[in-house]
């Protein structure tokens, strides 16, 4: 970039302008009141070059800048409300290294009620000269606008527009300004049995009348009620009162937010909330109070068909005893209801209640729900905390808490889409990218897909595809949800995160700009419903007249019974204490970082993220006083972060990482957590804003959880979407060598990772003794799970990826690369997983590409179910089996494949690939391979070297035969399936 600086660097101007044109009202402004209205306001651009995003244009630093990706280009600053304008100041870095240049700029504006921009200052050339005007240009403007735009047509110093800082000078126009004050509650010292009311005052501190709106009250970050606020004249106030009901014992921050949906245009939209300095403390009421603390199963990890018995721990957290005889009930969702009788339980004591009868373990497991005092014999101080749920894992796959229902198996009026025989991917083929390789298309008003639920449900996830916007970037639409014929709500759908164009062989070369074939056609939408619907409910997704996408494709739905938000644990301190405000759309990063730092420094026991939407625009990490640069980060350690549930406590980002500005690490993005050691995170969601893997200027989608991970890190029940990578465990040794600390004993459980542009979870850089268990993955853009024993470690003889385990996970629809991959190392295990519908790669691959440390010792692949996996890739010339061993130059020894079902593979069932390395003594035992559609049951390619033995292997219905050893192969197979001979 040195040459760019000599000729002039970028700075993109921000909107602004005087408004002399039609629709813009000239208004004089007092010089004494003039302020920079652009500072800190949102900035967007028509495009950005490299690492020079639009937010650099008003970050207060002249040594950062925006540069457009060509000309013409425009930069728009969103002032938020009308302002009376005087001038626009456009700055470049005054350093002489920024040579003189002239930029042709037009200034446009749009009022808060306007729909289109109008010119306020005609196009003209503005000279920037570091020795003359200090690279600062002032453009006089006159008028009123809420959005200001600088349009650039030419730049003599660079191929794109450039702006280091833009200032919009003027004064706020007359508008309302709503504030909240005087928050209090009654009773002032409530107990758990008291109904609580929060009172406050809403004032219009602005200079114009305010229309009617609402005020929303939150306790501990969760919205608990709202009240109407009538029209207010300028300067007027009105009392508000919100009933928030009974609350469990605990301490709650109290906050109120006026105009929560931003329907009122205000002169200052950042002062609408108020949080009390002291918390609301709810005391415990006298009396008994039963709660379930745990459910124990015997056996703990049952086999399919085993009889399972249960014990439930019931605690009396109340102040008085409970007599013997209360009923503790345990239900296995959709299957069994069992009861037990509790003994007498003293105040503060816990009793283990044996549940009568047993449950016959079913494959995949189930959700267990236990209820204390199920028949309501005891008048408790709280009747809302009697239930507890957990999953039990049986056989293969994850015990997911939802029921998945396929559109092709439902009742529908629409067009059934079915994939071709080779399940061709990457050619705008919806069926290939569908679960089960089938989905339903709705083209006309009135068409629908109707699913019948099999368990109680109060939440829905819809896997769908709607069209891209004509120019790319996605669009929004709705579809109508009905239950038993009654309208429930609109479900919001989006194609913002789908529709990638280009050659899939080069994932970093894919683009969001329409052109040619597309892939990654599906995304998901989720909604928490207002009530629970019983089993047998008919949920209909219908295209009504107001649902205006040109088509809808429905693949599947997940129906789930989501528990109420968890209560704040004792000892945890809420992020609201540090200034975070739920659901207000304002960045909460600073508050979250302060809470995490306090926990890391031992000032608080753990960080509590209450129910609510919390915006996060920078990654949480440890502030590094040495400031070793954005590529050398220090992660958090000794931190515990807990949420109210993945459906309830949700972190989200609105800014794509490449537009974030001041990003912690370009590859790792601007959201989630950087972890170094001993960190526990549970019961939250992390929703990124990525739209691409790396194309369009290396615009990666970021990593939700990354870092060294170290020892004693445990992550559970975290939902991740729209990231480039869900989890990347490991850093190169050269990245701050003194902090080298590879993952050891890291555990992931209950993860829900969806719709990424690359890996789901990757154990890299010497990660060892670590586990991913009972987790689900769908639509990952690279390996859903991987061990990459990379060479970028401290000691290659020690820091090897070893003894990692991927157990009981459900993996669906990886749209690029493998379900599970192991690259080098030893002692790694792939057990009890369900993998289905890979687009172009194997369900399971062992490989020595990506330059790993060698394989050694044993690698186990056991008790997995693989359905409709494998595919064609690399110009569609390479066909991959459901299980593929690829020894690129390095050997792959010590592999056992056993107790596995390989069903309906696109190509071969098990494939030994040409690569140069040996595959010695591969053991294949108790394996069933049925229906290899376009290949053989077992294939040894012409360049394969090594040997395998078959024991109790059954192969049926393979197009190219049971076992095929291609001519020239140095691979041998001993034993034969069903008495058949190997074919050459």
XYZ file of C-alpha atoms in Angstrom, residues 5 14 23 124 195 223 321 356 372 466 484 499 593 632-633 750 757 800 930:
19
model
C -0.018 6.567 0.135
C -19.727 10.902 4.550
C -37.901 19.021 -0.783
C -17.427 20.024 -8.142
C -47.261 -8.658 42.504
C -38.621 -7.586 28.993
C -40.873 -28.616 55.612
C -41.278 -46.223 39.365
C -41.909 -31.874 41.557
C -36.423 -17.398 -0.943
C -55.085 -26.027 13.350
C -27.051 -17.254 -2.399
C -16.343 -6.590 28.225
C -1.746 -11.108 18.255
C -4.673 -11.231 20.622
C -25.326 -29.367 23.416
C -19.451 -20.427 5.639
C 0.002 -33.416 18.134
C -26.475 -50.518 1.067
